[in-house]
PDB file of C-alpha atoms in Angstrom:
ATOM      1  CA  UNK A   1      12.230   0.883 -27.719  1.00 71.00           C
ATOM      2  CA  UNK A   2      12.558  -1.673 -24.783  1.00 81.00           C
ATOM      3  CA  UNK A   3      10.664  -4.794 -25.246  1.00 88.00           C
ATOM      4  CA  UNK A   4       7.591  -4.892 -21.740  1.00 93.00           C
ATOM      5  CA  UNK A   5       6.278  -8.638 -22.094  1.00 94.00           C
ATOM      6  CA  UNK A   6       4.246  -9.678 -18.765  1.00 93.00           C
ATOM      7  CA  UNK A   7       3.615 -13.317 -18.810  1.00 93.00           C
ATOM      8  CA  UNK A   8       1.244 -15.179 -16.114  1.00 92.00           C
ATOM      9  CA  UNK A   9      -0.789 -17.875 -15.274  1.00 92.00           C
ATOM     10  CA  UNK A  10      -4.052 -16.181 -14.583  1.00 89.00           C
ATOM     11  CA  UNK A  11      -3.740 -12.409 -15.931  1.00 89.00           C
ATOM     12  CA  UNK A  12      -3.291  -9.510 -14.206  1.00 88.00           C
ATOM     13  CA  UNK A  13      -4.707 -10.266 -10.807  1.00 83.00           C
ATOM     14  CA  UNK A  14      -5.580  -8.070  -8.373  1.00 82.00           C
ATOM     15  CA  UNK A  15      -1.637  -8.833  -6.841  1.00 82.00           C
ATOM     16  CA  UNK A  16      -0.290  -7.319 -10.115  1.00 87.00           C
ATOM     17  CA  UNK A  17      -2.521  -4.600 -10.516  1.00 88.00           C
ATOM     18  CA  UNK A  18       0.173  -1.811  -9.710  1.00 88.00           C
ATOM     19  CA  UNK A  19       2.710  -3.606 -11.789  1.00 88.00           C
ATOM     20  CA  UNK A  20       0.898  -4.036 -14.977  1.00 91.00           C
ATOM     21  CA  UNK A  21      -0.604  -0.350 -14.428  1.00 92.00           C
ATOM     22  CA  UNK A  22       3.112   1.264 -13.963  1.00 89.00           C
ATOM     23  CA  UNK A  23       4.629  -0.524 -17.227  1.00 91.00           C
ATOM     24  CA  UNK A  24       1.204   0.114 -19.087  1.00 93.00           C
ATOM     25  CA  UNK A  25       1.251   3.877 -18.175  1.00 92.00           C
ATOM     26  CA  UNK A  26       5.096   4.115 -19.375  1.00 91.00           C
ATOM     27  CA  UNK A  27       4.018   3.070 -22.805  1.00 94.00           C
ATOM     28  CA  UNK A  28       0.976   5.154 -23.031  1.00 95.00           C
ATOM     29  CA  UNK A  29       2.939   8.123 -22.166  1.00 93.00           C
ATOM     30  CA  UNK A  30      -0.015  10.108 -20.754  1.00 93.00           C
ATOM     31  CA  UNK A  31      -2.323   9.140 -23.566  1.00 95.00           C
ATOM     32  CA  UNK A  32      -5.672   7.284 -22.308  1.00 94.00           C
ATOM     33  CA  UNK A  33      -4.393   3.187 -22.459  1.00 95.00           C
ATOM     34  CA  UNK A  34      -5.851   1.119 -25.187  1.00 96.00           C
ATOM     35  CA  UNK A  35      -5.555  -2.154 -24.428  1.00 97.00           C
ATOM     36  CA  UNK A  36      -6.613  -4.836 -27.753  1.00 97.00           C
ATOM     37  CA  UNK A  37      -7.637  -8.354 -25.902  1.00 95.00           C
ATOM     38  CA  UNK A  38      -7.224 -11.152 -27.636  1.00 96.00           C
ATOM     39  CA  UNK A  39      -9.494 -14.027 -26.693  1.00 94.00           C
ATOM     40  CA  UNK A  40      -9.072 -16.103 -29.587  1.00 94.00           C
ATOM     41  CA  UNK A  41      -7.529 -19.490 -27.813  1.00 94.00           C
ATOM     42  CA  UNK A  42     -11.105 -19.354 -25.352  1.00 90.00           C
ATOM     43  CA  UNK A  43     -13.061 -19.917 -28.646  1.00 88.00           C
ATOM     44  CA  UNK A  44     -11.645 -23.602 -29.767  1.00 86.00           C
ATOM     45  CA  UNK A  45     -14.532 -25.463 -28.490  1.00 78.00           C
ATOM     46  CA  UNK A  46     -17.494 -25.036 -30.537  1.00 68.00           C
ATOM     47  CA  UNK A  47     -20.281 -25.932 -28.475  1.00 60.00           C
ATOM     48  CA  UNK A  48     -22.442 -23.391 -27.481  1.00 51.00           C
ATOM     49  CA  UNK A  49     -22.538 -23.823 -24.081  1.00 54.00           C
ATOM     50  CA  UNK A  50     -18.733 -23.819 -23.898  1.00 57.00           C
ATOM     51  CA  UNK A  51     -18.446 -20.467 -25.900  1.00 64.00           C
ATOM     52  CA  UNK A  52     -21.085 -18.891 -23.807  1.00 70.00           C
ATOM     53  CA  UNK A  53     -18.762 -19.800 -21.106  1.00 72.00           C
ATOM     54  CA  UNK A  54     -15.881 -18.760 -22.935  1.00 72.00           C
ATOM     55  CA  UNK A  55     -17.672 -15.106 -23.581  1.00 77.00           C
ATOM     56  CA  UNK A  56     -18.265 -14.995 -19.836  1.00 81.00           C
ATOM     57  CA  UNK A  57     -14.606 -14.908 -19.454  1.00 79.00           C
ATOM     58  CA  UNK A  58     -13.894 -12.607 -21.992  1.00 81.00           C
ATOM     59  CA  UNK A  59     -16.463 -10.507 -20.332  1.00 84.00           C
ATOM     60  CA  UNK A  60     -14.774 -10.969 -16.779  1.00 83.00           C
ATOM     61  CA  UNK A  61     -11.183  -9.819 -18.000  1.00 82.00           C
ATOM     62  CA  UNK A  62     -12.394  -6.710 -20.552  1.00 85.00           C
ATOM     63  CA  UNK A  63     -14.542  -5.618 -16.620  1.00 86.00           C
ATOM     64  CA  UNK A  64     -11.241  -5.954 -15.137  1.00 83.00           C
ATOM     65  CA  UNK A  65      -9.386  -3.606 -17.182  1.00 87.00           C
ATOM     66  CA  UNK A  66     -11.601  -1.142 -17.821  1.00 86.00           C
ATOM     67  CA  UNK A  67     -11.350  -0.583 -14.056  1.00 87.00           C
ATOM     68  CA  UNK A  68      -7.991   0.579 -14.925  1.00 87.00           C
ATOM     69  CA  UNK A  69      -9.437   3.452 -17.224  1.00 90.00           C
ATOM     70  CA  UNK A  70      -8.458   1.649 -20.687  1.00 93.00           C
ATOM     71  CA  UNK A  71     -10.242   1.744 -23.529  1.00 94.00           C
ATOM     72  CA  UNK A  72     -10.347  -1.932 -24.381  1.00 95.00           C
ATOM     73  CA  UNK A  73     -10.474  -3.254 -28.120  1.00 95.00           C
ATOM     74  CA  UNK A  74     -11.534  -7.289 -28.469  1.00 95.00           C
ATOM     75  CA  UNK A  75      -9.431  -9.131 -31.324  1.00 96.00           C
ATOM     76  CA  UNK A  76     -10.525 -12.802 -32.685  1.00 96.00           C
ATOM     77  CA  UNK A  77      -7.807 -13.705 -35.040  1.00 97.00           C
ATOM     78  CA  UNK A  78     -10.013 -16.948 -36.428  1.00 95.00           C
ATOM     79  CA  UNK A  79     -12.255 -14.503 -37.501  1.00 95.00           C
ATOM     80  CA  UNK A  80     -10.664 -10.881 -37.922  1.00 97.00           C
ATOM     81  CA  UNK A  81      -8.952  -9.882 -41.228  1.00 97.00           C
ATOM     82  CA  UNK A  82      -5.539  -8.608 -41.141  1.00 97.00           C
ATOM     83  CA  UNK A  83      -6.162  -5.591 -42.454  1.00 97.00           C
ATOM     84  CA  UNK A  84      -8.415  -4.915 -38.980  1.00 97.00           C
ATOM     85  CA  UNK A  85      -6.474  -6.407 -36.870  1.00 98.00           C
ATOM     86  CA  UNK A  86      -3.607  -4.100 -38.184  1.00 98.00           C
ATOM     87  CA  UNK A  87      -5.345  -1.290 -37.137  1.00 98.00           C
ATOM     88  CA  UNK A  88      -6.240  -1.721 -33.595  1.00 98.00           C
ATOM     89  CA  UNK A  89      -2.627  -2.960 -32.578  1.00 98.00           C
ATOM     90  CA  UNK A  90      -1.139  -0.136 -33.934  1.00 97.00           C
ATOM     91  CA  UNK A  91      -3.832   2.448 -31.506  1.00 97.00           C
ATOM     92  CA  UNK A  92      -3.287  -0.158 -28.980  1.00 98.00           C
ATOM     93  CA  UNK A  93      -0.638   0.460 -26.159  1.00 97.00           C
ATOM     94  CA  UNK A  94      -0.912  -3.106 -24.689  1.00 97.00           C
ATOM     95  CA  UNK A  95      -1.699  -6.314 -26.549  1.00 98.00           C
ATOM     96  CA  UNK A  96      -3.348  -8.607 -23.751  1.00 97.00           C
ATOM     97  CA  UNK A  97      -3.738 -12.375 -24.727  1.00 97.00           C
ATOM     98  CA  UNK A  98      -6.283 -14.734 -22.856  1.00 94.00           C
ATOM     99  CA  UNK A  99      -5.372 -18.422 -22.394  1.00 92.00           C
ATOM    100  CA  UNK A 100      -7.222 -21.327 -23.864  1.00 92.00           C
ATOM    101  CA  UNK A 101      -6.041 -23.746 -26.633  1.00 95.00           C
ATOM    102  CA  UNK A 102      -2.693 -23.036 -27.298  1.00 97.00           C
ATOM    103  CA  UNK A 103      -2.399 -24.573 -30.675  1.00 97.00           C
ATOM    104  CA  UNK A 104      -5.803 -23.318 -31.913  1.00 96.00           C
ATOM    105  CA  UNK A 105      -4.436 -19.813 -30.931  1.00 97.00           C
ATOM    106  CA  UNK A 106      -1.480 -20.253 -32.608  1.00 98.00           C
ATOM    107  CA  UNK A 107      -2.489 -21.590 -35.269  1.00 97.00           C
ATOM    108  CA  UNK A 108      -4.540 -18.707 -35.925  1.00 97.00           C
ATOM    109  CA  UNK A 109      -2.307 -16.591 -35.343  1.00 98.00           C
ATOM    110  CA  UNK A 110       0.218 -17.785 -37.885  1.00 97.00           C
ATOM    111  CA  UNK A 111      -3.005 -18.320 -40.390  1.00 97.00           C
ATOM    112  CA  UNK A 112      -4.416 -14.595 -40.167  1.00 97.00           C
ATOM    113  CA  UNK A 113      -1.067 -12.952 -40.245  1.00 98.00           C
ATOM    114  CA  UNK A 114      -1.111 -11.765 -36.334  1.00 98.00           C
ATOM    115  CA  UNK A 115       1.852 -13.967 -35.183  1.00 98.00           C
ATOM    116  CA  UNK A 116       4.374 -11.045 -37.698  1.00 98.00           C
ATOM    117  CA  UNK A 117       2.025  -7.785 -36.297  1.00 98.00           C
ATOM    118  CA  UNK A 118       1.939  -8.467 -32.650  1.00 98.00           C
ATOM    119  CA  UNK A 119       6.258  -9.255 -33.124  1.00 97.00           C
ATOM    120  CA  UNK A 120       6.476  -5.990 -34.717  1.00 97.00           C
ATOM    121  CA  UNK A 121       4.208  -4.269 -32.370  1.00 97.00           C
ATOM    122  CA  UNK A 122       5.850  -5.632 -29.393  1.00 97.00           C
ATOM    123  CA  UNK A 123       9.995  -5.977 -30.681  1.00 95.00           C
ATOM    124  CA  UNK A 124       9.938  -3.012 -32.597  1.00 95.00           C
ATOM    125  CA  UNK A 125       7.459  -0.406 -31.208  1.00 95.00           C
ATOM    126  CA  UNK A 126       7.225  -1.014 -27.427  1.00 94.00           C
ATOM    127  CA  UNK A 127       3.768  -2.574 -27.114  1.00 97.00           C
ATOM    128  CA  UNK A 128       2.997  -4.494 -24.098  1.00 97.00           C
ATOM    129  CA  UNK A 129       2.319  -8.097 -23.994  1.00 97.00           C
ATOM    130  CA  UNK A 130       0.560  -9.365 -21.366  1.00 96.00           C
ATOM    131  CA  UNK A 131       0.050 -13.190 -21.660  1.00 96.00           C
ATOM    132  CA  UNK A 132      -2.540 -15.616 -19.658  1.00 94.00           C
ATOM    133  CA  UNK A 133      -1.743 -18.932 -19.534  1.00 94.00           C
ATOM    134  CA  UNK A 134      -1.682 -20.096 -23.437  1.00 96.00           C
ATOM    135  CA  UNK A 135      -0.913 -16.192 -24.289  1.00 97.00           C
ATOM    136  CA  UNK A 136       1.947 -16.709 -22.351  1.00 96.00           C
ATOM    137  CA  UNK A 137       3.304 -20.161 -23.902  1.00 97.00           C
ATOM    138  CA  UNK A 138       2.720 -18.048 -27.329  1.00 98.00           C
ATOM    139  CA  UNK A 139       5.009 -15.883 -26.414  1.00 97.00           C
ATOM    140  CA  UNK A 140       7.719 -17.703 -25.657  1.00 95.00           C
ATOM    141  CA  UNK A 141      10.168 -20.145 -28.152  1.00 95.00           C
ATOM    142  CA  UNK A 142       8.267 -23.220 -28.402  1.00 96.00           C
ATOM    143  CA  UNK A 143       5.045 -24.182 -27.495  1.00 97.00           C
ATOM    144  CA  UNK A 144       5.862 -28.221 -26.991  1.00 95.00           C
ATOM    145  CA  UNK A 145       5.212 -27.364 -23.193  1.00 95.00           C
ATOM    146  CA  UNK A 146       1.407 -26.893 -24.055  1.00 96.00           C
ATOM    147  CA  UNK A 147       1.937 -31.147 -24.779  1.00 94.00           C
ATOM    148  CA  UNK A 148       3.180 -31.891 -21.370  1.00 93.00           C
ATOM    149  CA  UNK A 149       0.291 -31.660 -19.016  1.00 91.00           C
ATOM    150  CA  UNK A 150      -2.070 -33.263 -21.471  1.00 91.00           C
ATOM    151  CA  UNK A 151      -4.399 -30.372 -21.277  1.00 91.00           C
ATOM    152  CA  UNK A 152      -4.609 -28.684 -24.721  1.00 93.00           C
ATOM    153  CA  UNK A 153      -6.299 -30.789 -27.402  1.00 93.00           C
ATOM    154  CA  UNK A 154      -3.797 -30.472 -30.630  1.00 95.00           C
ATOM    155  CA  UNK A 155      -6.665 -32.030 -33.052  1.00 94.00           C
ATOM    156  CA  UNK A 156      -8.081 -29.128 -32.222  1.00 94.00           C
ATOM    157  CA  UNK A 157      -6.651 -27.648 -35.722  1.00 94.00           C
ATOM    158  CA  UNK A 158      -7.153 -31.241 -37.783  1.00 93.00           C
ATOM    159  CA  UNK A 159      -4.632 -29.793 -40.744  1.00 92.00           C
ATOM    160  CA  UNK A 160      -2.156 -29.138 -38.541  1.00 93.00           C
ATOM    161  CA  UNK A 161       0.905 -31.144 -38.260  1.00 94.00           C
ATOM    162  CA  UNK A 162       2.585 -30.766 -34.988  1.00 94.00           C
ATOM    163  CA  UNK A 163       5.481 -33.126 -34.977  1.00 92.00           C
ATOM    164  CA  UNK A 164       6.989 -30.913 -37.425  1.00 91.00           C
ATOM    165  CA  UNK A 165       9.840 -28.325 -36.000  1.00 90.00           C
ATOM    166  CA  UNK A 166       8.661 -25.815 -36.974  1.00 93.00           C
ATOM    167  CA  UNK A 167       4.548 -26.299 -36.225  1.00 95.00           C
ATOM    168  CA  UNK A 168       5.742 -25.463 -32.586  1.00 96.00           C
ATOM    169  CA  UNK A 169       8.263 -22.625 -33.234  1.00 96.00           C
ATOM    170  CA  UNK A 170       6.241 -19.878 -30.891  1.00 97.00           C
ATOM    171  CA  UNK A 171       6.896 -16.298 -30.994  1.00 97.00           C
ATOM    172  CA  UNK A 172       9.953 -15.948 -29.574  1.00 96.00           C
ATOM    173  CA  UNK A 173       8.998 -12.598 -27.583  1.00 95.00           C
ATOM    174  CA  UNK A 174      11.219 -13.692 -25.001  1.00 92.00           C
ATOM    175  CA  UNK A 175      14.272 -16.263 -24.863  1.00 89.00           C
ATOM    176  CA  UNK A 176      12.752 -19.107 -23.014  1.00 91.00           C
ATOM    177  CA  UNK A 177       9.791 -21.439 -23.430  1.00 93.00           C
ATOM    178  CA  UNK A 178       6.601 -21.039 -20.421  1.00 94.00           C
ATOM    179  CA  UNK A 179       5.193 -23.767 -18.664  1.00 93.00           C
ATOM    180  CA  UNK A 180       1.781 -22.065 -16.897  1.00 93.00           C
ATOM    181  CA  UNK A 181      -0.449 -23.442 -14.347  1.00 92.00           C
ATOM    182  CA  UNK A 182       3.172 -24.750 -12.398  1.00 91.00           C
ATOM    183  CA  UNK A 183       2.241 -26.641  -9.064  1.00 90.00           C
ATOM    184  CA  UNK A 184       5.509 -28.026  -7.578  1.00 89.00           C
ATOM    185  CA  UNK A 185       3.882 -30.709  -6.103  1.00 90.00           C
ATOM    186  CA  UNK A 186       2.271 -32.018  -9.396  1.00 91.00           C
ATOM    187  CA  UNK A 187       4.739 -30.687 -12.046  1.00 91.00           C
ATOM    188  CA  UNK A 188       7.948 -30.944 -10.407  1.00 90.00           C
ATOM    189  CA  UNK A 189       9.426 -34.294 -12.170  1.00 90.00           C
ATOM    190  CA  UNK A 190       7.353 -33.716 -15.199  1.00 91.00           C
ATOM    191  CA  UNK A 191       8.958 -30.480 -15.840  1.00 91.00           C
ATOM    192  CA  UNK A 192      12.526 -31.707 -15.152  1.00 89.00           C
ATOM    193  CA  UNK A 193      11.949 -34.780 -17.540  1.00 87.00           C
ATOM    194  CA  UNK A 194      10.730 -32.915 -19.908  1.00 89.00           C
ATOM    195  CA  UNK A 195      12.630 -29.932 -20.142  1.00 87.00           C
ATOM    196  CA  UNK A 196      15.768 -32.004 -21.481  1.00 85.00           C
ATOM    197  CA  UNK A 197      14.011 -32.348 -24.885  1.00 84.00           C
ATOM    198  CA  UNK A 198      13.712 -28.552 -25.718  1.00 86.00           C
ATOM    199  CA  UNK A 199      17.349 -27.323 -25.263  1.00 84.00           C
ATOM    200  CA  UNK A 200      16.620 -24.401 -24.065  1.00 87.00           C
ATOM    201  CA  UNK A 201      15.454 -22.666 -20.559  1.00 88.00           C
ATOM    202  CA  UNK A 202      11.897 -23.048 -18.914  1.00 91.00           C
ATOM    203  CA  UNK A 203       9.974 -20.806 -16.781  1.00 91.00           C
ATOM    204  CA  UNK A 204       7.208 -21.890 -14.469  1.00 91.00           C
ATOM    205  CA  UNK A 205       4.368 -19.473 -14.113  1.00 91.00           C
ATOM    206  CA  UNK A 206       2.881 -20.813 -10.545  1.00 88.00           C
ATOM    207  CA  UNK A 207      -0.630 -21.045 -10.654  1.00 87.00           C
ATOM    208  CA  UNK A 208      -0.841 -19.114  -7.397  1.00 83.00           C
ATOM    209  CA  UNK A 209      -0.118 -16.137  -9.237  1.00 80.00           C
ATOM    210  CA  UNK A 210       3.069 -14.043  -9.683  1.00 78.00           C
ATOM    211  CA  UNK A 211       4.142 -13.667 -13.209  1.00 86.00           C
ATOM    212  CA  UNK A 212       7.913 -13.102 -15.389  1.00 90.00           C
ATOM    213  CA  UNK A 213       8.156  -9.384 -16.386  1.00 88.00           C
ATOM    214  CA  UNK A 214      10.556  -8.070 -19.025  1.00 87.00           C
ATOM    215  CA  UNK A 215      10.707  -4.491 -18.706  1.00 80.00           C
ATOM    216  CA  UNK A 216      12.801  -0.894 -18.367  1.00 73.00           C
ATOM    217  CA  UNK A 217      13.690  -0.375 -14.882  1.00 63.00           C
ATOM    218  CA  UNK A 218      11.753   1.743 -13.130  1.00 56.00           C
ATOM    219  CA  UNK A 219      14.077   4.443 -12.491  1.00 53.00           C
ATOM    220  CA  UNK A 220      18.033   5.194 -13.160  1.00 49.00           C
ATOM    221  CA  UNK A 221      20.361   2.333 -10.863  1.00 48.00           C
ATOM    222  CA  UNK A 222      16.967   0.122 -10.726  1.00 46.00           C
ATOM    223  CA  UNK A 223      18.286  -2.589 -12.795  1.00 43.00           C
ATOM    224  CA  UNK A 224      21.717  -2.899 -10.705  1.00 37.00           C
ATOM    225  CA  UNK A 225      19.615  -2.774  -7.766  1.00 35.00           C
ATOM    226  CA  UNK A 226      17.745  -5.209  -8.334  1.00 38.00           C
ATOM    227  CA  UNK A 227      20.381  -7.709  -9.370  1.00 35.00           C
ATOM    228  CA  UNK A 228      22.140  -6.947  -6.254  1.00 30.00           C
ATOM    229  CA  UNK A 229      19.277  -7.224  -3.817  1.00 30.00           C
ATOM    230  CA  UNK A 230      18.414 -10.962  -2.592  1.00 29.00           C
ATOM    231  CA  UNK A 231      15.678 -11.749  -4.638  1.00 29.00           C
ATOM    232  CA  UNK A 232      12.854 -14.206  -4.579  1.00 29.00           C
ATOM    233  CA  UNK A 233      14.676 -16.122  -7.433  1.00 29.00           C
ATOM    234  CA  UNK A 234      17.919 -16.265  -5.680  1.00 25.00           C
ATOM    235  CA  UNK A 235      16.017 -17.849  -2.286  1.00 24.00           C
ATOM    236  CA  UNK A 236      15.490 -21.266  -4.346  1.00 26.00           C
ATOM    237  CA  UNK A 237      18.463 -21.231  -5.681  1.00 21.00           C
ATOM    238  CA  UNK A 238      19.457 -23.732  -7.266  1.00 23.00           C
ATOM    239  CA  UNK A 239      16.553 -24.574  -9.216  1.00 25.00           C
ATOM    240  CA  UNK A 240      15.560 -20.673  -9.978  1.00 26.00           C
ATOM    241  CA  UNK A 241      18.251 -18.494 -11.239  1.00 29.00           C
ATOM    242  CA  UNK A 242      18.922 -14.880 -10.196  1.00 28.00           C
ATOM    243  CA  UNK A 243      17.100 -12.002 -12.689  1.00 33.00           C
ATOM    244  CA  UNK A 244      18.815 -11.227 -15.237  1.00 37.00           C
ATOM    245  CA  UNK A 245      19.321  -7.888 -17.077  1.00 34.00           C
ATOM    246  CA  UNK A 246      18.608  -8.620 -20.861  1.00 36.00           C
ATOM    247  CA  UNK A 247      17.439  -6.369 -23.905  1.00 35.00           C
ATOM    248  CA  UNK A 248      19.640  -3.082 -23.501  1.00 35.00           C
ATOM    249  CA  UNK A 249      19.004  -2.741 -19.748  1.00 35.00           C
ATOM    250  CA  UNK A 250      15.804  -4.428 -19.431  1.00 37.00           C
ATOM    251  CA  UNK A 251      14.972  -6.030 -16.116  1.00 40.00           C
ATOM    252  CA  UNK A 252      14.137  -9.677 -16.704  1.00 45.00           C
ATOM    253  CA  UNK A 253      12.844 -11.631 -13.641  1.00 53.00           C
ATOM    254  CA  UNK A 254      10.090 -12.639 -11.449  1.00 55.00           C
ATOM    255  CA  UNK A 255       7.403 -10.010  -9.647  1.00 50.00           C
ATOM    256  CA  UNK A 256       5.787 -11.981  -6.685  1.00 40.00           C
ATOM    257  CA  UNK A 257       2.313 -12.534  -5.297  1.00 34.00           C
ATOM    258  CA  UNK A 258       1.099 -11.413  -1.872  1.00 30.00           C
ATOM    259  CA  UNK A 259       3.214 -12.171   0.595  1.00 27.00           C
ATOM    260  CA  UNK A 260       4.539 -15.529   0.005  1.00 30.00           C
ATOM    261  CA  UNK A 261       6.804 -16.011  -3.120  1.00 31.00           C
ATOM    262  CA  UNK A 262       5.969 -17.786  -5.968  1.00 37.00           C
ATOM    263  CA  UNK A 263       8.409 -16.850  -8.286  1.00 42.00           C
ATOM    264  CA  UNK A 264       8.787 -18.784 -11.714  1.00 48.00           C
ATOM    265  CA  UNK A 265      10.600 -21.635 -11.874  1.00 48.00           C
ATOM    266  CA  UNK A 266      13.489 -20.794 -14.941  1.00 48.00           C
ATOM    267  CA  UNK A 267      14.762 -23.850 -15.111  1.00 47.00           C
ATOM    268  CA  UNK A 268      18.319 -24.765 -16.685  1.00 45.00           C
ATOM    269  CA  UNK A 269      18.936 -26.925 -19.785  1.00 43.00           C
ATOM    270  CA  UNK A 270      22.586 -28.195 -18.282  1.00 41.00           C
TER     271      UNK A 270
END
């Protein structure tokens, strides 16, 4: 099956709405969508005022999808055995993963045994992923980006040693590492410094909205279309590249919000 990975900022916003219901309706396959949220990385602060807030949230995005008719599972891999979190993934047509603490979300995710059943779900089966924020730098190769604005606390998980290679290895759903929450204004040199140290490409998820989609085209001759149609990639040229096709025909590339484009940055390694 063809890997459908959605990776934002913010979730599925209202802008992405038709999007996100078109890909999730192709893997349901005129089933009833079950969607298993994942809302782990909104639980690393302890405080109980903080993880009321944090439930808030959760409540907020499980509102939001239901609107879409989905039955909606909740998954906390800090707390859930494998065993149950085996079982809703595998009912579940969409995996959707709230942001957070990225390395308390991975963390757990590599502890509880989730990291290998949401790969298999996704790679081999033809789940969706939808990432927000931290779900998105999850999915990606490395999660060193999470470092780079200084917002994630990594003592967060006090055992964990994160200078090691492999500590930051993410889940390598898709080929590049994400940077979230991208404001040119405030990230521009950061990211371009940065970047050099990971060897590898970078998306930008803007924090206007907008997301990077991996997915089957939507019809026959969509994916050549696409490449050959001006896209909102190709306008910033030569700091975004052009969509790519990737995965046996997948479409790989940007999906704007509103009217004004605020495609991902994928930045170069050269």
């Amino acid at each position: 099956p063809h890997p459908r990975i959605f990776l934002t900022t913010r979730g599925i916003t209202a802008d992405l709405v038709a999007t996100f219901s078109r890909v999730l309706n192709q893997v349901a396959a005129g089933e009833k969508p079950t969607i298993a949220v994942i809302f782990t990385a909104m639980m690393a602060t302890p405080q109980s005022s903080a993880s009321a807030l944090a439930l808030e949230k959760v409540q907020e995005q499980v509102q939001l999808l239901s609107t879409l008719g989905a039955r909606i599972d909740l998954i906390d891999c800090a707390h859930d055995s494998e065993e149950t979190m085996a079982e809703v993934l595998q009912r579940s047509h969409c995996i959707y993963v709230l942001g957070g603490n990225t390395f308390y979300l991975l963390h757990h995710m590599r502890r509880s045994g989730l990291d290998e059943l949401v790969r298999r779900r996704v790679l081999e089966q033809g789940a969706l992923y939808v990432g927000c924020s931290a779900g998105s730098i999850v999915a990606g190769r490395s999660i060193s980006t999470a470092f780079w604005k200084g917002w994630d606390d990594p003592a967060v998980v006090p055992s964990a040693d994160w200078s090691e290679p492999q500590a930051i290895q993410a889940l390598g759903l898709v080929s590049v590492s994400l940077f979230p929450h991208y404001e040119p204004v405030k990230h521009e040199a950061l990211v371009r410094q940065r970047r050099l140290d990971l060897g590898h490409d970078v998306v930008c998820l803007s924090e206007a909205g907008g997301g990077y989609l991996v997915a089957p085209p939507a019809s026959p001759g969509a994916a050549a279309a696409r490449r050959s149609e001006p896209g909102c990639l190709e306008r910033h040229a030569p700091m975004y590249h052009e969509p790519e096709a990737s995965h046996d025909g997948c479409v790989e590339g940007c999906v704007e919000a509103r009217r004004t484009c605020t495609a991902p940055q994928r930045l170069p390694t050269q």
